[in-house]
Amino acid sequence: MEFYKDYFGIRPDYAPIMTRESINKSPETWLAFYPHQSFVEILREVLKSLTGGKKTLWITGAYGTGKSHASLVLQKLFADDETRVQSWLDLRKTQIPEAVRKGIVERRNEKMLVVYDVNSDGVDAKNQFLMRLQRGITKALEAGGHTIPLKGKLDEIIERIRQDEQYFFAKRDEMQTKLSYLNAGIKTVDGLDKKLRDANLEAGLISDVMRVLEARHIYLDSSAEDFLEWANAALTANGLSKLVYIWDEFSAFMERNRSELKTMEQLAEAAEQGRFYFVPVTHTDISSYVAAGSESAKKANSRFTFKRLDLPNETAMKLAADVFVVKPGKEIEWSNERDLLWHSVKGVAENYMAANKAGIEAEDFKAILPLHPMAAFLLKHLSVAIGANQRSMFEFLNDEEFRTFIEKGGLDVPGHQFMTVDHLWRYFVEPDDLGQEEAIQETRAEYARREQDLQPDERRIFKAVLLFSLIE
């Protein structure tokens, strides 16, 4: 008896969540990105901002829609090697209109600096925020071989700590149990300076430094004006026309500082001068963080254009199919086996998708067998509905549940020919890291209440019903 593992496996280089490290494993990694319609709309809006628009861009999107991947590719389009960028634009000319492709090339010719940053945990609304921006820009300037302005916010902090060195580290030792990153291994200002300028710096180190400074009653004032002046000096010194700062996973900053957004608003307003563009990337738009009609909401809407990134059903299926790699010499056998599987579910897929106008071609479902069409459809939508950072369609394909099914399942294995909807239960409902979301709690409770009254097959069906109820 042969199992699915004998026919195919998961692509060895598969990265379910695209990160800065993943996309930079090779210079060509990002070229595989597929530009669906909502990404093209983001490109249009970026070009509009960069060609005299009065607003900068704010990208939103639910969990599992590929915000990080899209943000990284956006940075690559304006910062990567010209040959690779042109190759990708030529490859994707069917999806990207000529005017947009032409606009990207024209903006690249203006010599811009485009920075990608990620994770805003623990960043306050002013000093840490401005320090983080300066550090990101400094690293990008260094990577590009550019000149860095001599005086910036980070330089001032290092100099102030140097003046207070003995007492600063004494206070650090006193507070050590409250600090996570500023540890006893950092013994001198020079050592701290090196750590703060490390490209792999954890955001928490800056937070710890600021806590110690505040405990010493040392308050280093800064302003958006000072930062923008420094950023403009960096552009002028290097013959650059514009600076775009894309900050991915910015939701934590908004949640923490929703009542203190003045500095961010000032930076967003700078887009009117056509030099600095701050582009946050969050799960939701401004209405999730401040009250509709409030002064902050009005300012945000007057300074940002909000664009939502969606992952179309058909694109999700195509990307999922790309995860599977058929083993050498097994291509014909697996094609025949898959035809048999498809014959059993073809009607389900075609009828349901036509009735619900899901926009998915039958062949897209066939390409991801033995994942049952209804399980595939539900998987994509649960990833959005449940909203957990580690619960995406692409994480599932790399999860133990799916890998175990491939190991044990097969066309001739009773009850394991298809990965059906009930197999999604453990992944989406049982884990504790999904938190206390009400819908999940109610689903768990309802199943627990009825479980003992159901036979094994009835339990599978009931799980499927409850899972579908989560996306209604």
XYZ file of C-alpha atoms in Angstrom:
472
model
C 0.000 0.000 0.000
C 1.318 3.432 -0.923
C 0.754 6.573 1.078
C 0.611 10.195 -0.053
C 4.133 10.688 1.279
C 5.307 8.292 -1.427
C 4.032 10.639 -4.131
C 4.731 14.149 -2.892
C 6.041 16.246 -0.034
C 6.230 19.848 1.153
C 8.678 22.052 -0.710
C 11.942 22.046 1.311
C 12.380 25.812 1.135
C 8.735 26.521 1.985
C 8.262 29.615 4.164
C 4.620 29.827 5.344
C 5.175 33.355 6.631
C 7.446 35.555 4.572
C 9.921 37.450 6.729
C 12.840 39.741 5.970
C 15.181 36.808 6.609
C 13.202 34.457 4.347
C 12.941 36.839 1.421
C 16.664 37.571 1.571
C 17.785 33.937 1.515
C 18.530 34.489 -2.156
C 18.274 37.588 -4.370
C 15.608 35.884 -6.502
C 13.261 34.736 -3.715
C 10.899 37.702 -3.990
C 10.464 37.229 -7.753
C 7.956 34.420 -7.075
C 5.473 36.900 -5.569
C 2.106 36.963 -7.370
C 0.586 40.474 -7.624
C -3.152 40.066 -7.161
C -5.541 42.960 -7.685
C -5.445 44.480 -4.202
C -1.631 44.624 -4.373
C -1.849 46.384 -7.737
C -4.174 48.944 -6.130
C -1.569 49.504 -3.416
C 1.048 50.101 -6.120
C -1.240 52.667 -7.750
C -1.674 54.495 -4.462
C 2.060 54.493 -3.713
C 2.791 55.983 -7.121
C 0.082 58.589 -6.609
C 1.666 59.630 -3.298
C 5.136 59.790 -4.793
C 4.046 61.929 -7.736
C 2.632 64.916 -5.925
C -0.122 63.378 -3.830
C -0.912 65.057 -0.509
C -1.341 61.823 1.448
C 0.824 58.873 2.338
C -0.360 55.258 2.414
C -1.658 53.063 5.249
C -1.850 49.344 4.395
C -4.319 47.112 6.243
C -5.207 43.452 5.987
C -6.443 40.560 8.087
C -4.189 37.808 9.395
C -3.050 35.399 6.720
C -3.541 37.746 3.768
C 0.173 38.225 3.105
C 0.733 41.772 4.374
C 4.342 41.123 5.303
C 5.125 39.483 1.977
C 3.491 42.332 0.065
C 5.285 44.969 2.162
C 8.641 43.316 1.584
C 8.034 43.121 -2.164
C 6.960 46.761 -2.184
C 10.331 47.666 -0.702
C 12.156 45.415 -3.177
C 10.469 47.051 -6.154
C 12.050 50.399 -5.330
C 15.310 49.222 -3.761
C 16.454 46.037 -5.482
C 18.695 45.539 -8.490
C 17.273 47.060 -11.679
C 17.672 43.832 -13.673
C 15.664 41.778 -11.180
C 12.940 44.388 -10.872
C 12.563 44.653 -14.637
C 12.503 40.864 -14.915
C 9.624 40.699 -12.431
C 7.712 43.508 -14.126
C 8.047 41.714 -17.462
C 6.942 38.426 -15.895
C 3.877 40.050 -14.327
C 2.832 42.337 -17.173
C -0.507 40.505 -17.442
C -1.385 41.387 -13.841
C 0.201 44.853 -13.664
C -0.992 47.515 -16.144
C 1.620 49.226 -18.285
C 1.035 52.611 -16.629
C 1.854 51.141 -13.204
C 4.964 49.352 -14.488
C 6.128 52.538 -16.156
C 5.487 54.529 -12.979
C 7.627 52.148 -10.910
C 10.542 52.510 -13.336
C 10.226 56.310 -13.339
C 10.184 56.545 -9.544
C 13.199 54.229 -9.323
C 15.085 56.621 -11.588
C 14.556 59.370 -9.008
C 16.860 57.563 -6.547
C 14.746 56.988 -3.474
C 15.559 55.356 -0.146
C 12.898 52.795 0.815
C 13.164 51.246 4.292
C 11.348 48.170 5.606
C 10.913 47.755 9.360
C 8.863 45.250 11.351
C 7.402 44.854 14.852
C 6.433 47.785 17.070
C 6.049 46.026 20.426
C 7.013 48.266 23.337
C 7.623 51.382 21.238
C 6.292 54.565 22.825
C 4.656 57.418 20.962
C 7.591 59.815 20.754
C 11.214 59.222 21.778
C 11.404 55.483 21.133
C 9.373 55.937 17.955
C 11.765 58.558 16.572
C 14.835 56.589 17.700
C 13.554 53.504 15.908
C 12.942 55.424 12.698
C 16.426 56.923 12.807
C 18.006 53.537 13.404
C 16.142 51.995 10.453
C 17.140 54.814 8.146
C 20.744 54.706 9.340
C 20.997 50.986 8.598
C 19.511 51.480 5.135
C 21.961 54.295 4.417
C 24.852 52.123 5.581
C 23.696 49.196 3.429
C 23.545 51.462 0.400
C 27.003 52.910 1.039
C 25.535 56.344 1.711
C 26.694 59.137 4.004
C 24.986 59.315 7.399
C 24.377 62.703 9.041
C 26.696 63.124 12.003
C 24.103 64.085 14.565
C 20.871 62.194 15.164
C 18.627 61.144 18.011
C 20.534 57.935 18.715
C 23.863 59.776 18.796
C 22.476 62.208 21.362
C 21.301 59.410 23.644
C 24.654 57.612 23.496
C 26.455 60.875 24.303
C 24.115 61.581 27.220
C 24.619 58.053 28.622
C 28.375 58.521 28.262
C 28.139 61.585 30.500
C 26.217 59.526 33.058
C 27.967 56.176 32.475
C 28.764 55.121 36.065
C 25.326 56.005 37.410
C 23.478 54.696 34.341
C 24.879 51.176 34.726
C 24.446 51.274 38.513
C 20.766 52.040 37.994
C 20.604 49.307 35.352
C 21.942 46.773 37.870
C 19.396 47.952 40.431
C 16.555 47.492 37.926
C 17.858 44.298 36.298
C 14.852 42.122 37.205
C 12.600 44.549 35.330
C 14.739 44.577 32.179
C 14.708 41.912 29.490
C 17.380 43.073 27.026
C 19.779 45.477 28.791
C 21.614 42.691 30.616
C 24.756 42.602 32.768
C 26.809 41.489 29.758
C 26.670 45.072 28.469
C 29.234 46.770 30.704
C 30.256 49.972 28.900
C 28.772 52.736 26.791
C 30.852 51.545 23.855
C 29.375 48.066 24.232
C 25.864 49.504 24.427
C 26.526 51.702 21.392
C 27.532 48.631 19.365
C 24.403 46.735 20.428
C 22.093 49.651 19.616
C 23.518 49.874 16.112
C 23.195 46.133 15.478
C 20.929 45.434 12.477
C 19.351 42.543 14.406
C 18.592 44.659 17.479
C 15.525 43.670 19.457
C 13.159 46.627 19.916
C 13.150 45.833 23.622
C 16.765 47.025 24.096
C 15.767 50.584 23.210
C 12.832 50.288 25.614
C 15.122 49.109 28.427
C 17.567 51.967 27.806
C 14.726 54.465 27.984
C 13.447 52.932 31.221
C 16.848 53.319 32.879
C 17.186 56.899 31.638
C 13.766 57.734 32.990
C 14.639 56.091 36.313
C 17.692 58.362 36.433
C 15.349 61.306 35.720
C 17.106 61.962 32.423
C 14.576 63.008 29.827
C 15.840 63.462 26.297
C 13.404 65.580 24.434
C 12.951 65.247 20.714
C 10.462 66.338 18.127
C 9.098 65.340 14.773
C 10.624 68.540 13.382
C 14.104 67.534 14.530
C 13.717 64.074 13.035
C 12.418 65.355 9.703
C 15.251 67.847 9.528
C 17.728 65.009 10.059
C 16.003 62.798 7.465
C 16.023 65.637 4.953
C 19.733 66.176 5.616
C 20.340 62.486 4.899
C 18.529 62.766 1.564
C 20.367 65.934 0.565
C 23.795 64.567 1.535
C 23.291 61.511 -0.671
C 21.482 63.008 -3.654
C 18.293 61.104 -2.869
C 14.887 62.469 -3.762
C 12.527 60.748 -1.319
C 12.463 58.511 1.751
C 9.720 55.908 2.215
C 9.546 54.142 5.589
C 7.366 51.005 5.562
C 6.668 49.780 9.108
C 5.123 46.311 9.154
C 3.278 44.914 12.191
C 2.554 48.425 13.428
C -0.669 47.392 15.174
C 1.014 47.096 18.589
C 2.134 50.723 18.413
C -1.400 51.877 17.618
C -2.933 49.821 20.408
C -0.434 51.132 22.951
C -0.382 54.769 21.888
C -3.865 55.398 20.502
C -4.261 58.526 22.633
C -0.790 59.900 21.820
C -0.552 60.059 18.044
C 0.677 63.613 17.564
C 4.227 62.672 16.528
C 3.034 60.073 14.039
C 0.508 62.534 12.621
C 3.272 65.106 12.102
C 5.376 62.585 10.211
C 2.418 61.614 8.033
C 1.807 65.284 7.242
C 5.365 65.518 5.902
C 4.212 63.699 2.748
C 2.858 67.061 1.560
C 6.436 68.276 1.157
C 7.223 65.308 -1.075
C 10.297 64.093 0.801
C 9.326 61.722 3.640
C 6.540 59.126 3.489
C 5.604 57.060 6.530
C 3.702 53.873 5.563
C 2.297 51.843 8.492
C 1.010 48.291 8.005
C -1.676 47.091 10.439
C -4.456 44.533 10.697
C -7.232 47.120 10.622
C -7.711 50.782 9.749
C -7.821 53.788 12.077
C -11.387 53.111 13.221
C -10.146 50.190 15.338
C -7.847 52.438 17.362
C -9.610 55.788 17.747
C -13.258 56.827 17.855
C -14.922 57.680 14.582
C -15.273 61.432 14.245
C -12.547 62.142 16.791
C -9.803 64.644 16.034
C -7.261 61.835 15.634
C -9.531 60.003 13.197
C -10.042 63.164 11.145
C -6.301 63.824 10.998
C -5.544 60.239 10.020
C -8.091 60.291 7.232
C -6.771 63.609 5.944
C -3.145 62.404 5.919
C -3.404 58.724 4.990
C -5.070 56.803 2.204
C -6.142 53.444 3.606
C -5.738 50.458 1.301
C -6.784 46.977 2.333
C -4.793 43.974 1.146
C -6.984 40.961 0.432
C -5.997 37.476 -0.652
C -8.442 36.385 -3.366
C -9.731 32.833 -3.128
C -8.232 31.751 -6.432
C -4.821 33.234 -5.555
C -4.813 31.462 -2.184
C -5.438 28.113 -3.885
C -2.703 28.645 -6.462
C -0.208 29.577 -3.751
C -1.213 26.528 -1.703
C -0.700 24.209 -4.693
C 2.814 25.576 -5.079
C 3.697 24.113 -1.671
C 3.456 20.519 -2.983
C 6.439 18.939 -4.710
C 5.900 15.641 -6.562
C 8.728 13.177 -6.078
C 10.939 12.386 -9.077
C 9.588 9.490 -11.124
C 6.161 9.667 -9.481
C 4.613 12.325 -11.721
C 2.475 9.984 -13.856
C 1.395 7.797 -10.945
C 0.355 10.787 -8.838
C -1.495 12.334 -11.787
C -3.527 9.131 -12.163
C -4.188 8.874 -8.428
C -5.244 12.498 -8.281
C -7.657 11.974 -11.186
C -9.368 9.226 -9.184
C -9.591 11.460 -6.130
C -10.951 14.336 -8.205
C -13.662 12.161 -9.722
C -15.074 11.660 -6.221
C -15.334 15.351 -5.315
C -15.562 17.178 -8.629
C -19.305 17.675 -8.357
C -19.062 19.067 -4.825
C -16.445 21.597 -5.834
C -18.097 22.762 -9.029
C -21.636 22.994 -7.644
C -20.763 24.732 -4.393
C -18.373 27.218 -5.921
C -20.773 28.109 -8.708
C -23.651 28.584 -6.263
C -21.589 30.772 -3.949
C -19.695 32.660 -6.671
C -16.411 31.914 -4.922
C -14.329 32.726 -7.991
C -12.241 29.541 -7.820
C -11.594 27.345 -10.827
C -12.115 23.607 -10.438
C -8.529 22.958 -11.476
C -7.305 25.041 -8.547
C -9.005 22.621 -6.148
C -7.697 19.610 -8.013
C -4.150 20.936 -7.658
C -4.290 20.779 -3.847
C -5.739 17.301 -3.434
C -5.872 15.333 -1.122
C -7.103 18.437 0.721
C -10.868 18.208 0.258
C -12.303 21.191 -1.693
C -14.591 22.195 1.160
C -11.737 21.947 3.654
C -9.563 24.102 1.389
C -12.284 26.720 1.035
C -12.972 26.785 4.782
C -9.261 26.837 5.612
C -8.736 30.046 3.690
C -11.693 31.812 5.337
C -11.071 30.561 8.868
C -7.594 32.043 8.674
C -9.199 35.453 8.284
C -12.225 34.965 10.556
C -10.357 33.690 13.607
C -7.616 36.271 13.259
C -4.705 34.516 14.962
C -1.221 35.426 13.848
C -0.025 31.829 13.579
C -3.240 30.442 12.096
C -3.023 31.003 8.356
C -3.763 28.702 5.460
C -0.066 28.522 4.682
C 0.933 27.765 8.269
C -1.539 24.874 8.243
C 0.168 23.289 5.239
C 3.382 23.291 7.280
C 1.679 22.071 10.457
C 1.946 18.655 12.098
C -1.710 17.882 11.331
C -1.205 18.109 7.573
C 2.199 16.435 7.551
C 0.838 13.536 9.611
C -2.038 13.117 7.192
C 0.383 12.881 4.264
C 2.370 10.265 6.186
C -0.624 8.070 7.023
C -3.187 8.894 4.346
C -3.575 7.384 0.886
C -6.072 6.533 -1.812
C -6.514 3.030 -0.389
C -6.487 3.976 3.305
C -10.067 3.871 4.657
C -11.122 7.195 6.168
C -7.904 8.889 5.069
C -8.371 9.434 1.361
C -9.214 13.123 1.864
C -8.237 15.630 4.503
C -11.769 16.729 5.332
C -13.135 19.736 7.225
C -13.043 18.051 10.640
C -9.238 17.845 10.407
C -9.152 21.642 10.822
C -10.634 21.422 14.315
C -7.442 20.847 16.264
C -5.603 23.580 14.399
C -8.230 26.312 14.662
C -10.205 25.562 17.831
C -8.139 23.640 20.365
C -4.869 25.628 20.795
C -4.657 27.806 23.909
C -2.707 30.499 22.061
C -5.894 31.532 20.274
C -6.792 33.450 23.408
C -10.248 34.189 24.718
C -12.082 35.158 21.551
C -15.770 34.717 22.240
C -16.575 32.763 19.074
C -13.860 30.204 19.823
C -14.973 29.833 23.432
C -18.593 29.279 22.378
C -17.557 26.724 19.768
C -15.473 24.759 22.271
C -18.271 24.860 24.840
C -20.951 23.726 22.389
C -18.878 20.764 21.246
C -18.030 19.763 24.824
C -21.709 19.916 25.768
C -22.772 17.457 23.052
C -19.657 15.304 22.586
C -20.685 12.415 24.852
C -24.005 11.992 23.053
C -22.408 11.556 19.619
C -20.887 8.606 17.786
C -17.378 9.039 16.251
C -18.678 9.856 12.756
C -21.282 12.194 14.222
C -18.541 14.025 16.111
C -16.649 14.618 12.871
C -19.777 16.008 11.233
C -20.572 18.198 14.237
C -17.053 19.615 14.209
C -17.483 20.478 10.532
C -20.783 22.242 11.222
C -19.274 24.276 14.063
C -16.248 25.241 11.955
C -18.462 26.521 9.156
C -20.444 28.541 11.705
C -17.261 30.477 12.545
C -17.169 32.115 9.098
C -20.827 33.113 8.919
